[in-house]
Coordinates of C-alpha atoms and ligand atoms in Angstrom, one line a residue:
X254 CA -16.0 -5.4 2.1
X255 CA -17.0 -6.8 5.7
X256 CA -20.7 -6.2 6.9
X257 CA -20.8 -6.9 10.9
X258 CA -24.2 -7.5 12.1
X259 CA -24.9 -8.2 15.9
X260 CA -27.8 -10.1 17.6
X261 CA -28.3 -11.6 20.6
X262 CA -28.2 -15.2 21.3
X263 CA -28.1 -17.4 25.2
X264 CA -28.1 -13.9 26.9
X265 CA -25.0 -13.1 25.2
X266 CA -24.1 -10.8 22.7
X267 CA -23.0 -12.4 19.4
X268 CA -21.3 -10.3 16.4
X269 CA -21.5 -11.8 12.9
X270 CA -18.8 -10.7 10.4
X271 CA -19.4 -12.0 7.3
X272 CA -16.6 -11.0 4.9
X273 CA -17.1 -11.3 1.1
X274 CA -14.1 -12.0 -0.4
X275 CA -12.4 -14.3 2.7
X276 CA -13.4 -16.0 5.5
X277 CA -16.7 -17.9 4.3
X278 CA -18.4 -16.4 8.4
X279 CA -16.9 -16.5 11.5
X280 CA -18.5 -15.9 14.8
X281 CA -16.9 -14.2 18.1
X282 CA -18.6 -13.8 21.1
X283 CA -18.9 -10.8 23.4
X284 CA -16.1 -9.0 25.0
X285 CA -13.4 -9.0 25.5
X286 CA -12.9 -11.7 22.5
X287 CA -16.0 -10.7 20.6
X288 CA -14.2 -7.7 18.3
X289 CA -15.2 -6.3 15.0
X290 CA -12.5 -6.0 12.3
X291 CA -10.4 -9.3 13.7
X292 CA -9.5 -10.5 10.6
X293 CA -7.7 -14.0 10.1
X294 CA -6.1 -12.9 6.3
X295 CA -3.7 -11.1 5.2
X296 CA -4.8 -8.1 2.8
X297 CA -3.2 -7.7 -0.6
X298 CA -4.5 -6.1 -3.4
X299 CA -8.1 -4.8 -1.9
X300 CA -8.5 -8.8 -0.8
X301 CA -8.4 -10.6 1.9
X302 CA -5.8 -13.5 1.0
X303 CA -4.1 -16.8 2.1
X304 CA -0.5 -17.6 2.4
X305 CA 0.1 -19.6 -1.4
X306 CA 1.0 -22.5 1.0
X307 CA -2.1 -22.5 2.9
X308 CA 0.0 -22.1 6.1
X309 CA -1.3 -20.3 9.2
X310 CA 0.0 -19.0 12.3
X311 CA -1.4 -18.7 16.1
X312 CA -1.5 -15.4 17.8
X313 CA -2.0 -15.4 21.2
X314 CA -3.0 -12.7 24.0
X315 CA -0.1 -12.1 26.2
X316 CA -2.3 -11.9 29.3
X317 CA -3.0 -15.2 29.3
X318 CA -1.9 -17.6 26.9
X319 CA -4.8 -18.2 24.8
X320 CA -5.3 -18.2 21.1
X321 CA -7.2 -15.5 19.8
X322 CA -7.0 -16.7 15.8
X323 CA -4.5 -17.4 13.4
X324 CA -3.4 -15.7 10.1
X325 CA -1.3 -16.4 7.2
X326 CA 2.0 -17.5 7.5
X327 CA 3.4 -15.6 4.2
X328 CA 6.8 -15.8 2.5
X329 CA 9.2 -14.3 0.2
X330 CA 6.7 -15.1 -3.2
X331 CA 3.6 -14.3 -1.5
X332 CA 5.2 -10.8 -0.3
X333 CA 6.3 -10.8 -4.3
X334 CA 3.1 -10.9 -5.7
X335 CA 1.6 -8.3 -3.0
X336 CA 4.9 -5.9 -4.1
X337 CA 3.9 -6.5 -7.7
X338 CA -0.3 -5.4 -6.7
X339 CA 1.4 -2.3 -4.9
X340 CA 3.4 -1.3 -8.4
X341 CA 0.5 -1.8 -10.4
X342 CA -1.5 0.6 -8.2
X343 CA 1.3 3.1 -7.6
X344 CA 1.0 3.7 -11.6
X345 CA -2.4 5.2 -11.1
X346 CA -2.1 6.4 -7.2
X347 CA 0.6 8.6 -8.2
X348 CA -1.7 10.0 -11.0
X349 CA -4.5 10.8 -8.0
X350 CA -4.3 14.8 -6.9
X351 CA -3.1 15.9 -3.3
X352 CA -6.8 16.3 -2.5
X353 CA -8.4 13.2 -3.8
X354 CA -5.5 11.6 -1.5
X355 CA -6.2 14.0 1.3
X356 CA -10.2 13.3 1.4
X357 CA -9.6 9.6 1.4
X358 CA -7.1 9.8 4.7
X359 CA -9.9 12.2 6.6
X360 CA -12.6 9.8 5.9
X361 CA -10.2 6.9 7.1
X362 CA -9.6 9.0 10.1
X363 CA -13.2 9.7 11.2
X364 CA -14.1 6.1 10.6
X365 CA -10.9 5.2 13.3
X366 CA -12.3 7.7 15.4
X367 CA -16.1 6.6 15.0
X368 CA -14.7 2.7 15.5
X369 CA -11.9 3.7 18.2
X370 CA -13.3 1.2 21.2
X371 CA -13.6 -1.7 18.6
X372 CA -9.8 -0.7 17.6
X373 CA -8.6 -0.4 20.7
X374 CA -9.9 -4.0 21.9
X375 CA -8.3 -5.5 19.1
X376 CA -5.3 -3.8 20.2
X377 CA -5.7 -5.1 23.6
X378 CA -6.0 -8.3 23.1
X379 CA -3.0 -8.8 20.8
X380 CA -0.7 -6.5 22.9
X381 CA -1.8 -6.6 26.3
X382 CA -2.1 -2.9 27.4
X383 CA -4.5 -1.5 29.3
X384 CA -7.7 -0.4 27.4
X385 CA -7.3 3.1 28.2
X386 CA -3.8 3.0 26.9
X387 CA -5.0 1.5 24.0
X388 CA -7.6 3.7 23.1
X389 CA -5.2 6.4 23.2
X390 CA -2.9 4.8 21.0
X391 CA -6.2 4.1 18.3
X392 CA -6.3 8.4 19.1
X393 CA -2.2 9.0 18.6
X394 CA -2.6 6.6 15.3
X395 CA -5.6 8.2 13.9
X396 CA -4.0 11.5 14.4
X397 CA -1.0 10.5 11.6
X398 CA -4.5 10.0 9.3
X399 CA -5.6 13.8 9.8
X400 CA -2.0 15.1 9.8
X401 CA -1.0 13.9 6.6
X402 CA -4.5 14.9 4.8
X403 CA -3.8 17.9 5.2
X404 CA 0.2 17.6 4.5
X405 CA -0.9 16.2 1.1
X406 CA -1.8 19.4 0.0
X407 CA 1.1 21.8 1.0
X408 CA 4.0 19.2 -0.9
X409 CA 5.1 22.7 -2.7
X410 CA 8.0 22.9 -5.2
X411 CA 10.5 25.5 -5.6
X412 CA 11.5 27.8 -8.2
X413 CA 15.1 28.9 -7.2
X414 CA 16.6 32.6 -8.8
X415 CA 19.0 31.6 -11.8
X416 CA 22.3 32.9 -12.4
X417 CA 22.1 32.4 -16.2
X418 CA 19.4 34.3 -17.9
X419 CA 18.2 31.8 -20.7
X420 CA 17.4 29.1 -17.9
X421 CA 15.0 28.7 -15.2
X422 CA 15.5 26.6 -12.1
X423 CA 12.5 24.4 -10.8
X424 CA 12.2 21.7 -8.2
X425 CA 9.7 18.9 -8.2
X426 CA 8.9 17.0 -5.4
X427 CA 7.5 13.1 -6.8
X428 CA 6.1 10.3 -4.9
X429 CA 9.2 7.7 -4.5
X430 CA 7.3 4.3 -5.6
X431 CA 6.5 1.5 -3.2
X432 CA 7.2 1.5 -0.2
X433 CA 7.9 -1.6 2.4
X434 CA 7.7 -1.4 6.2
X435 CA 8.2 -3.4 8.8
X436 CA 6.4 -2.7 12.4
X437 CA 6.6 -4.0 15.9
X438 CA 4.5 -5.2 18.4
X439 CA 4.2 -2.3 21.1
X440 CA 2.5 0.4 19.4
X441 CA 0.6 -1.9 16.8
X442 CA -1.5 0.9 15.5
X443 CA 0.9 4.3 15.9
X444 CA 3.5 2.5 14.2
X445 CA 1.6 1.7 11.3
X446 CA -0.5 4.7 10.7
X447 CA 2.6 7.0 11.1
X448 CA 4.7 5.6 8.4
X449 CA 1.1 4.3 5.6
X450 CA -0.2 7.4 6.1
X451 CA 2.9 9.6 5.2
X452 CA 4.0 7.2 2.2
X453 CA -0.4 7.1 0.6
X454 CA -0.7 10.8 1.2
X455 CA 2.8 11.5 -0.9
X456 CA 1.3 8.9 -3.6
X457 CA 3.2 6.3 -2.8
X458 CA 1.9 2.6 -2.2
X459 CA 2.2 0.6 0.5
X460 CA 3.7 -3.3 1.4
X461 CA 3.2 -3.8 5.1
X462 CA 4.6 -6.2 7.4
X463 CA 3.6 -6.3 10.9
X464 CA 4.9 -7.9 14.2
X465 CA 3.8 -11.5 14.5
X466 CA 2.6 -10.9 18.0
X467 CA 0.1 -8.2 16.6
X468 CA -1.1 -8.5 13.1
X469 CA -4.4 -7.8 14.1
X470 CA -4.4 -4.1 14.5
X471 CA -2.7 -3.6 11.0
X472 CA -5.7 -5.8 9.4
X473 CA -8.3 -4.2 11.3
X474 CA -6.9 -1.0 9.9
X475 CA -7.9 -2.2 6.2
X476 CA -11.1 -3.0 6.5
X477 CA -11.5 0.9 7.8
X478 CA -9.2 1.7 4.8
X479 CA -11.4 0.2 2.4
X480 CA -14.4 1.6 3.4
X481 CA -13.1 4.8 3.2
X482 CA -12.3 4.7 -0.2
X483 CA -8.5 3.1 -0.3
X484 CA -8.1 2.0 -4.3
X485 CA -6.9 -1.9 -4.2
X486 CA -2.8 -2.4 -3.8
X487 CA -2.6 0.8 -2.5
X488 CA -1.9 -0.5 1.6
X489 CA -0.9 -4.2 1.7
X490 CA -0.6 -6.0 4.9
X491 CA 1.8 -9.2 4.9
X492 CA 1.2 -11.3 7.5
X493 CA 3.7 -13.9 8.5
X494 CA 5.1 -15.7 11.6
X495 CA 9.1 -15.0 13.1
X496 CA 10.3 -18.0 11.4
X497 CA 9.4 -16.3 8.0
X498 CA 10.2 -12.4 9.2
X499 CA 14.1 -12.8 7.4
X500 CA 12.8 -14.0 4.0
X501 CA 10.0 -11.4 3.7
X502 CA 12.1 -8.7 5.1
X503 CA 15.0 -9.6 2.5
X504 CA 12.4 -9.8 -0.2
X505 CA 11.0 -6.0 0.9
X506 CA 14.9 -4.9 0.7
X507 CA 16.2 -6.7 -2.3
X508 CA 13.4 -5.9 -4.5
X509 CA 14.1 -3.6 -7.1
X510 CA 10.2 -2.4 -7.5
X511 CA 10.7 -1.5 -3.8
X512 CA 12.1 1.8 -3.8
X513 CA 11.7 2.7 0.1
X514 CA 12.3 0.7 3.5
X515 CA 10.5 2.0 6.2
X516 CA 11.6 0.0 9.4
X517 CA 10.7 0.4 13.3
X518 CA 12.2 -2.2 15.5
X519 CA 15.5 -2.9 16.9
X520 CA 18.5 -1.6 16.0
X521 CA 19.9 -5.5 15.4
X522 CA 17.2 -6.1 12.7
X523 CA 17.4 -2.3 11.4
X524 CA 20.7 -3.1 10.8
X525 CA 20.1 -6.2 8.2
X526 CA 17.7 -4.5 6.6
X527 CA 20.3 -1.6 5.8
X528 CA 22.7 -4.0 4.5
X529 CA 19.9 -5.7 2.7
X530 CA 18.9 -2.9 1.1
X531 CA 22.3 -1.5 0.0
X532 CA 22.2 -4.1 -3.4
X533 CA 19.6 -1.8 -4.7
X534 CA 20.0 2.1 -3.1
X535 CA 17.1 2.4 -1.8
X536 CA 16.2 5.2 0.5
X537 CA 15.8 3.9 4.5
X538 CA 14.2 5.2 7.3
X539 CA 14.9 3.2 10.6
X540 CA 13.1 4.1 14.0
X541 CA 15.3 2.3 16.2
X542 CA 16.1 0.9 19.8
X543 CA 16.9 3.3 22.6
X544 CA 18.4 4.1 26.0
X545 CA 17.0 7.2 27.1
X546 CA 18.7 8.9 30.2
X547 CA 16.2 10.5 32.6
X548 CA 18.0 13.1 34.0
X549 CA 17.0 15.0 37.5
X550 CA 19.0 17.7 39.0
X551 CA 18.9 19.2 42.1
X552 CA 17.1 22.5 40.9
X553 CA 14.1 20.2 39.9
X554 CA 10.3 20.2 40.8
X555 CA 10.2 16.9 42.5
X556 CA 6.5 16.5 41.8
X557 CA 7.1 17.3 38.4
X558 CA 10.1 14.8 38.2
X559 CA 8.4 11.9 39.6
X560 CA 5.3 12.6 37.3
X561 CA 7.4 12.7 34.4
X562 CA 9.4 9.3 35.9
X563 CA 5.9 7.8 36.1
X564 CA 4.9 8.8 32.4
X565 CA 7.6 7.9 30.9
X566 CA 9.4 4.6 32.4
X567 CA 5.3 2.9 32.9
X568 CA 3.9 3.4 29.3
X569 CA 3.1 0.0 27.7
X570 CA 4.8 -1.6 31.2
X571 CA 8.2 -0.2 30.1
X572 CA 8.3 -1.5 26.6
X573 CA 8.9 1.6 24.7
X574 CA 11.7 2.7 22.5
X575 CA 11.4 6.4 24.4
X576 CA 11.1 4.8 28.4
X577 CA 13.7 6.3 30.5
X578 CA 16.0 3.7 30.8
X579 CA 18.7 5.3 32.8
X580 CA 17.4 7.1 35.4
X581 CA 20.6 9.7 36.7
X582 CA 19.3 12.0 39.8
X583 CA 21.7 14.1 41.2
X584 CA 23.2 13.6 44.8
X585 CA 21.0 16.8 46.8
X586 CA 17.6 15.3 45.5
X587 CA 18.5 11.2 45.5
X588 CA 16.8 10.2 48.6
X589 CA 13.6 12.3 48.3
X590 CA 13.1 11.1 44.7
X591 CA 13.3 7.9 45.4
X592 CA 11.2 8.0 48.7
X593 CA 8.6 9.8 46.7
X594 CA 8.7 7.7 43.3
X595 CA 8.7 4.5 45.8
X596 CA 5.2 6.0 47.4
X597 CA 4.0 7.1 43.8
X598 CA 4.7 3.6 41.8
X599 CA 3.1 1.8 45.3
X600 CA -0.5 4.1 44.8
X601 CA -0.7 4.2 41.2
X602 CA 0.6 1.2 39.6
X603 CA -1.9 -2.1 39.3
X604 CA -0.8 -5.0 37.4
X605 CA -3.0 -6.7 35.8
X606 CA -5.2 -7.9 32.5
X607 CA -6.2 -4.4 30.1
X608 CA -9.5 -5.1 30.2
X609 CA -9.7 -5.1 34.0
X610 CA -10.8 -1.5 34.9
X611 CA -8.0 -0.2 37.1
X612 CA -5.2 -1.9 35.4
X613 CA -2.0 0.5 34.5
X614 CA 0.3 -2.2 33.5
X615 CA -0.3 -5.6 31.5
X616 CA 1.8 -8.5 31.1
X617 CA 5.0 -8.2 29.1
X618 CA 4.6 -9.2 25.3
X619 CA 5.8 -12.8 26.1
X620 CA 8.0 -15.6 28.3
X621 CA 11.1 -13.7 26.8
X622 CA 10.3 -10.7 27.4
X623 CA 9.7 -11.6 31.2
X624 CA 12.9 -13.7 31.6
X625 CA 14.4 -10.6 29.9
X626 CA 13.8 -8.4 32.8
X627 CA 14.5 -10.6 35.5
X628 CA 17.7 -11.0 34.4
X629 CA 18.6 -7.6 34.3
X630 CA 16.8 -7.1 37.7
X631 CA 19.1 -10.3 39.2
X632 CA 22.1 -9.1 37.6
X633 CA 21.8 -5.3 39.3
X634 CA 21.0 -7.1 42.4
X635 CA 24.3 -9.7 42.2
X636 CA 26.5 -6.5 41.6
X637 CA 25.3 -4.4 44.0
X638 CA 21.7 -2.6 43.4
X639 CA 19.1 -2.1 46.3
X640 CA 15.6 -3.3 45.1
X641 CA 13.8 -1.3 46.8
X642 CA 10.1 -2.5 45.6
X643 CA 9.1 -5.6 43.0
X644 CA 11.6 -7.3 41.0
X645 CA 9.3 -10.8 41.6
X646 CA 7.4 -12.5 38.2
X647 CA 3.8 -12.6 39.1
X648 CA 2.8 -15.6 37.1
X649 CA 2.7 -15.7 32.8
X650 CA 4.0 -12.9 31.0
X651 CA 3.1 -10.2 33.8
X652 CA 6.5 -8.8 36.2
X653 CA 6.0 -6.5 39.0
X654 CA 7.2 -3.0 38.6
X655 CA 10.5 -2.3 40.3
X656 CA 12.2 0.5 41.1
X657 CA 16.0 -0.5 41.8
X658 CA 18.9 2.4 43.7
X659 CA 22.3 2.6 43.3
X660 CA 22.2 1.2 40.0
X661 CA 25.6 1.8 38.2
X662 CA 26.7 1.5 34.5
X663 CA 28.8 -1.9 34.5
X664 CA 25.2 -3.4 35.0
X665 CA 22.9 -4.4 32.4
X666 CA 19.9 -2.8 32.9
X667 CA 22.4 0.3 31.7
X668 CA 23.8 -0.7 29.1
X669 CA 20.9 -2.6 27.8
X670 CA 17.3 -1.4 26.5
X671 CA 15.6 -2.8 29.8
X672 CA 12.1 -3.0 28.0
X673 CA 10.3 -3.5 31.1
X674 CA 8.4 -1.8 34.2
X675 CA 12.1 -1.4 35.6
X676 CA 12.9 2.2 37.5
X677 CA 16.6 1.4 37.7
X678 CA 18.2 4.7 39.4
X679 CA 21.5 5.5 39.5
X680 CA 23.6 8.8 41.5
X681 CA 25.7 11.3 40.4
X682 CA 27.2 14.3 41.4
X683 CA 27.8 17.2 38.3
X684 CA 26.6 18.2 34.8
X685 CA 29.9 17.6 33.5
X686 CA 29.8 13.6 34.8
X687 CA 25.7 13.3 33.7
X688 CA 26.3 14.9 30.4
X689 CA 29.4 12.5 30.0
X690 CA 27.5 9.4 31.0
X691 CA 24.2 10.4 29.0
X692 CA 25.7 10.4 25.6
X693 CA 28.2 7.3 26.1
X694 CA 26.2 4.9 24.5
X695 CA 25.3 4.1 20.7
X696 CA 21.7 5.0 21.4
X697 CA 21.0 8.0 20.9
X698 CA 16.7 8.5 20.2
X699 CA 14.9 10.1 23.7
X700 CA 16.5 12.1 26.4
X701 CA 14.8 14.0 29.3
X702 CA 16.0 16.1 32.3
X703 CA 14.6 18.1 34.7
X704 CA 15.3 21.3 35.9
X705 CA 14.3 24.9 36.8
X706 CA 17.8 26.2 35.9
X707 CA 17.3 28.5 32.6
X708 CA 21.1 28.3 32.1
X709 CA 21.3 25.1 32.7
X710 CA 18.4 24.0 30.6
X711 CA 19.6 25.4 27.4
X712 CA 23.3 24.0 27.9
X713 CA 21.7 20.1 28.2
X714 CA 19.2 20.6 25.3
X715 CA 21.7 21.5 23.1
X716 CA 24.2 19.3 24.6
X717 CA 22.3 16.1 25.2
X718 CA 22.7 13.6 22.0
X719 CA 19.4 12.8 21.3
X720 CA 16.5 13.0 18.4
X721 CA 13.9 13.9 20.9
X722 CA 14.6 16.3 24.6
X723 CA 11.8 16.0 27.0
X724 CA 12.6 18.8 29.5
X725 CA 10.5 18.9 32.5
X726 CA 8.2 16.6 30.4
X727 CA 7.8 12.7 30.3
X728 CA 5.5 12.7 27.5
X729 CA 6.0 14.2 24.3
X730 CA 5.2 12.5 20.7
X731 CA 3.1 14.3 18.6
X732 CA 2.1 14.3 15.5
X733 CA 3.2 17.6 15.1
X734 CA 6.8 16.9 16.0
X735 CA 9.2 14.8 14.0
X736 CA 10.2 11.7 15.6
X737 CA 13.5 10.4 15.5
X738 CA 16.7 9.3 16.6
X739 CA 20.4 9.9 16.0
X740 CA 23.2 7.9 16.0
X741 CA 22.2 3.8 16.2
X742 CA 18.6 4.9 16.4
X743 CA 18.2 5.7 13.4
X744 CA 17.5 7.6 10.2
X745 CA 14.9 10.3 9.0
X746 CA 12.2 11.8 10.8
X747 CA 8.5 10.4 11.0
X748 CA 5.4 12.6 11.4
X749 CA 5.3 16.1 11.5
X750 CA 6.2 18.7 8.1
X751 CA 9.2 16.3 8.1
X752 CA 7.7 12.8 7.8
X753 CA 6.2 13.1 4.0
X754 CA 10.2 13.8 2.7
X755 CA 10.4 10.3 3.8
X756 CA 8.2 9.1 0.6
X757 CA 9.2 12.0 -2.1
X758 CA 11.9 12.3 -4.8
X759 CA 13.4 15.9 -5.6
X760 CA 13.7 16.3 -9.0
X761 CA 15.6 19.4 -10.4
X762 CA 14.0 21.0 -13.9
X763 CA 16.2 23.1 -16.3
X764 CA 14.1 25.1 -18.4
X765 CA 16.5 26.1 -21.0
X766 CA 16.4 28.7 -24.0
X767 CA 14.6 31.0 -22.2
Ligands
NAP540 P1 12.4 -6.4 16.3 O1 12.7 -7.8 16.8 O2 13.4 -5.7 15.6 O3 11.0 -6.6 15.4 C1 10.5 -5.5 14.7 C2 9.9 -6.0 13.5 O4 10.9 -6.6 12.6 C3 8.9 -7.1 13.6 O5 7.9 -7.0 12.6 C4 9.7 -8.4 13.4 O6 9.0 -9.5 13.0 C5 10.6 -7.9 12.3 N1 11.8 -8.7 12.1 C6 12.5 -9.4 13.0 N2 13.6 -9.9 12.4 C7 13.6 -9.5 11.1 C8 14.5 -9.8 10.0 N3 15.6 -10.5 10.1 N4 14.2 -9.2 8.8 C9 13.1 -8.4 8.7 N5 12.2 -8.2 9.7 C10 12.5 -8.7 10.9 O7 11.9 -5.5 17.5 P2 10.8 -5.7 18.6 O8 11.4 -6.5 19.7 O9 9.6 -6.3 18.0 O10 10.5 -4.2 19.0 C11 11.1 -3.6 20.0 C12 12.2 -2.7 19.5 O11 11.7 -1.7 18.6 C13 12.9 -2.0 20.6 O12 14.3 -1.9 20.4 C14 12.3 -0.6 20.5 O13 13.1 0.4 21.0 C15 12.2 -0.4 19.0 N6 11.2 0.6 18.7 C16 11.6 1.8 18.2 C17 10.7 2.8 18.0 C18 11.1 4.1 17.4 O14 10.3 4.8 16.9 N7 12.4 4.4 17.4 C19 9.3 2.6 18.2 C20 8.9 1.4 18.8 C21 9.9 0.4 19.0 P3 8.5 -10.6 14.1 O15 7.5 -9.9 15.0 O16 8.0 -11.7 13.3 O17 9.8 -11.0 14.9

């Protein structure tokens, strides 16, 4: 239980958290590094804990460089002992009744909501996007938190007709057991809340490892957990640093009290952990990398195309497993979509640090990330591309948002998830050939096109090989709609009436002698 007082001290604001069971006190000053709910522990069993070795790691704000804390550097026992807390409190979470579970996520939710500027700094600082941006992740989180209340309540069973008279068919739908996840680093909040909330409001419990770029958004999240009622062991956050990622992700696989993976990330690591969790059958679902085609045919709004362009490829400065990453415009509308995407990313695009008001894209997550990007900028460039604005780094982590023509697919930036503020466009001339070069790839999570063709919209939406079809529409995840992706994206659905089969067993009663 963490009590945050605030006084004033030198002028400055000055917040106080003084946590019970961790920290002794720690002091932050005001904004933008003075935020409630930073905590420096990992949270296991309704505590805040240590690593059992004591060890720590930095986590550092990708805008510029500096440390903003540290937290523990866990490992394969330490994620033990949290799996074992989350068995012992499955035993009586299961026990709980739909609506015990569903008032305890709709008082989590209207404490996220009530604490939504404090959540999104935290979010901020540890990712790098723009406050707005962040706020409406904290919104687009929370949202999972009110979905899944009520979803609690409607987990219905069956009772099918049987075609023997003396027995009756029934189907029961049971909370799986524990669950582990593992998260990433660009939606630090959406990712967790969308798979914790589905797996607590199905009666399942919860081990938790975030990125270790942004464990701070996951941590802040249990302090509003606990507040609103969360039973101990129920969500478990295991903090640790890259160098530990393998062991605690092998441990969440191999595990036999583990009975589901729930894994976003790439499809490299998603992978592993599919392997990993073969030994012991568990059930998996992976949200995986992408390559989304953006598709714009001649028939298209150009407006509406170039707003979509901006919404999609821009979000989180292009580090998104749903960015368009291969933007196809067909050969009537090329040169006024590009002329009018050039004049749109020149007025509305500011790089810059998300907490400057004004700024729509922050740094990349880190050096990597940047040297990344330029690499796939230089190598469209060396075969051929035009750059026709950006492709220059502007100093630390941030990269200046490019829009590249004439891009083709023996360059990287097409075969690869670009995972950067990269508009890399390439021509073509028929629906046969975009349809063709769409759905070559392993990828296979967002797709979007645009047109006004009725036709021609309901032959690429059911054509198109893809979990999720933005048509005339850049922006579409909601907590309404299942998220997913076929092929190498992944497996299962998250959020919407979907997500909660994620986290429940079917079990088929025979009532015989009837
Ligand atoms: P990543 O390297 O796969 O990391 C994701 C998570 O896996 C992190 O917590 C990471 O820990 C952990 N991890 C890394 N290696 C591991 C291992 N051997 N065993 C267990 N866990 C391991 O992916 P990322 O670069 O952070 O995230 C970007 C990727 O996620 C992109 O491909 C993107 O498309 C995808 N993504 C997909 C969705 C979706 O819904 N489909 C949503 C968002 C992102 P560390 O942080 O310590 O490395």
């Amino acid at each position: 239980m963490a009590i945050c007082m605030t006084f004033r001290a030198a002028g400055s604001k000055v917040h106080l958290l003084i946590n019970k069971s961790s920290i002794p006190w720690y002091i932050k000053m005001a904004a933008p590094t003075s935020v409630r709910f930073l905590h420096e522990k990992a949270y296991v069993n309704g505590k805040w804990a240590d690593a059992a070795s004591g060890k720590t790691f930095d986590v550092v704000n990708p805008s510029n460089g500096k440390k903003i804390g540290v937290v523990p550097d866990m490992d394969a026992a330490d994620t033990q002992n949290a799996i074992q807390f989350a068995q012992t409190a499955f035993e009586s979470w299961k026990e709980t009744t739909a609506k015990e579970r569903s008032v305890i996520l709709r008082k989590w939710s209207e404490l996220c909501i009530e604490n939504k500027d404090e959540l999104a700094k935290i979010l901020t600082l540890e990712n790098g996007k723009p406050l707005a941006e962040a706020t409406g992740e904290v919104m687009y989180g929370t949202s999972f938190m009110e979905w899944f209340a009520e979803e609690a309540r409607r987990v219905y069973g069956d009772i099918i007709p049987s075609p023997a008279k003396t027995k009756k068919i029934l189907v029961l739908k049971q909370p799986i057991g524990v669950a582990g996840m593992i998260t990433p680093w660009n939606f630090p909040n959406a990712m967790i809340t969308r798979k914790a909330c589905a797996a607590i409001a199905a009666g399942c419990t919860v081990v938790l490892k975030p990125a270790e770029d942004t464990p701070y958004s996951a941590l802040a999240l249990c302090e509003l957990a606990e507040k609103a009622g969360l039973p101990p062991g129920v969500l478990n956050i295991v903090t640790c640093s890259r160098a530990n990622a393998g062991v605690v992700g092998k441990m969440l696989c191999e595990n036999p009290m583990v009975k589901k993976i729930s894994f976003t990330g790439s499809t490299v690591v998603g992978k592993i952990l599919l392997q990993q969790s073969a030994s012991t059958v568990k059930k998996v679902s992976l949200e995986l990398g992408g390559n989304a085609p953006f598709i714009v045919f001649d028939s298209a709004d150009l407006d509406q195309a170039v707003n979509g362009t901006m919404n999609s490829k821009f979000r989180c400065s292009g580090q998104t497993c749903v960015c368009a990453n291969r933007i196809l415009v067909q050969e009537g509308i090329y040169p006024k979509y590009i002329q009018k995407l050039a004049e749109v990313m020149t007025r509305d695009l500011k790089v810059g640090d998300g907490f400057e008001s004004g700024t729509t894209q922050g740094p990349l997550i880190n050096h990597n990330a940047v040297e990344k990007v330029d690499g796939h900028v230089q190598d469209a460039i060396q075969k051929g591309a035009k750059l026709v604005l950006g492709g220059q780094k502007k100093g630390g982590n941030f990269y200046a948002p490019t829009l590249l023509q004439d891009v083709t697919l023996d360059m990287k930036c097409a075969k690869e998830e670009i995972f950067g503020p990269i508009a890399a466009v390439h021509k073509f001339k028929t629906e046969e050939e975009v349809i063709k070069i769409a759905n070559t790839t392993t990828a296979g999570l967002a797709g979007y096109f645009f047109s006004q063709n009725i036709s021609q919209i309901w032959r690429m939406a059911e054509k198109l090989e893809y979990g999720l079809i933005g048509v005339n529409e850049g922006l579409f995840s909601m907590t309404e709609a299942p998220f997913g992706g076929w092929k190498e994206s992944g497996l299962g659905s998250e959020g919407s009436k979907y997500g909660l089969n994620e986290y429940l067993e079917i079990k088929y009663v025979c009532l015989g002698g009837m």
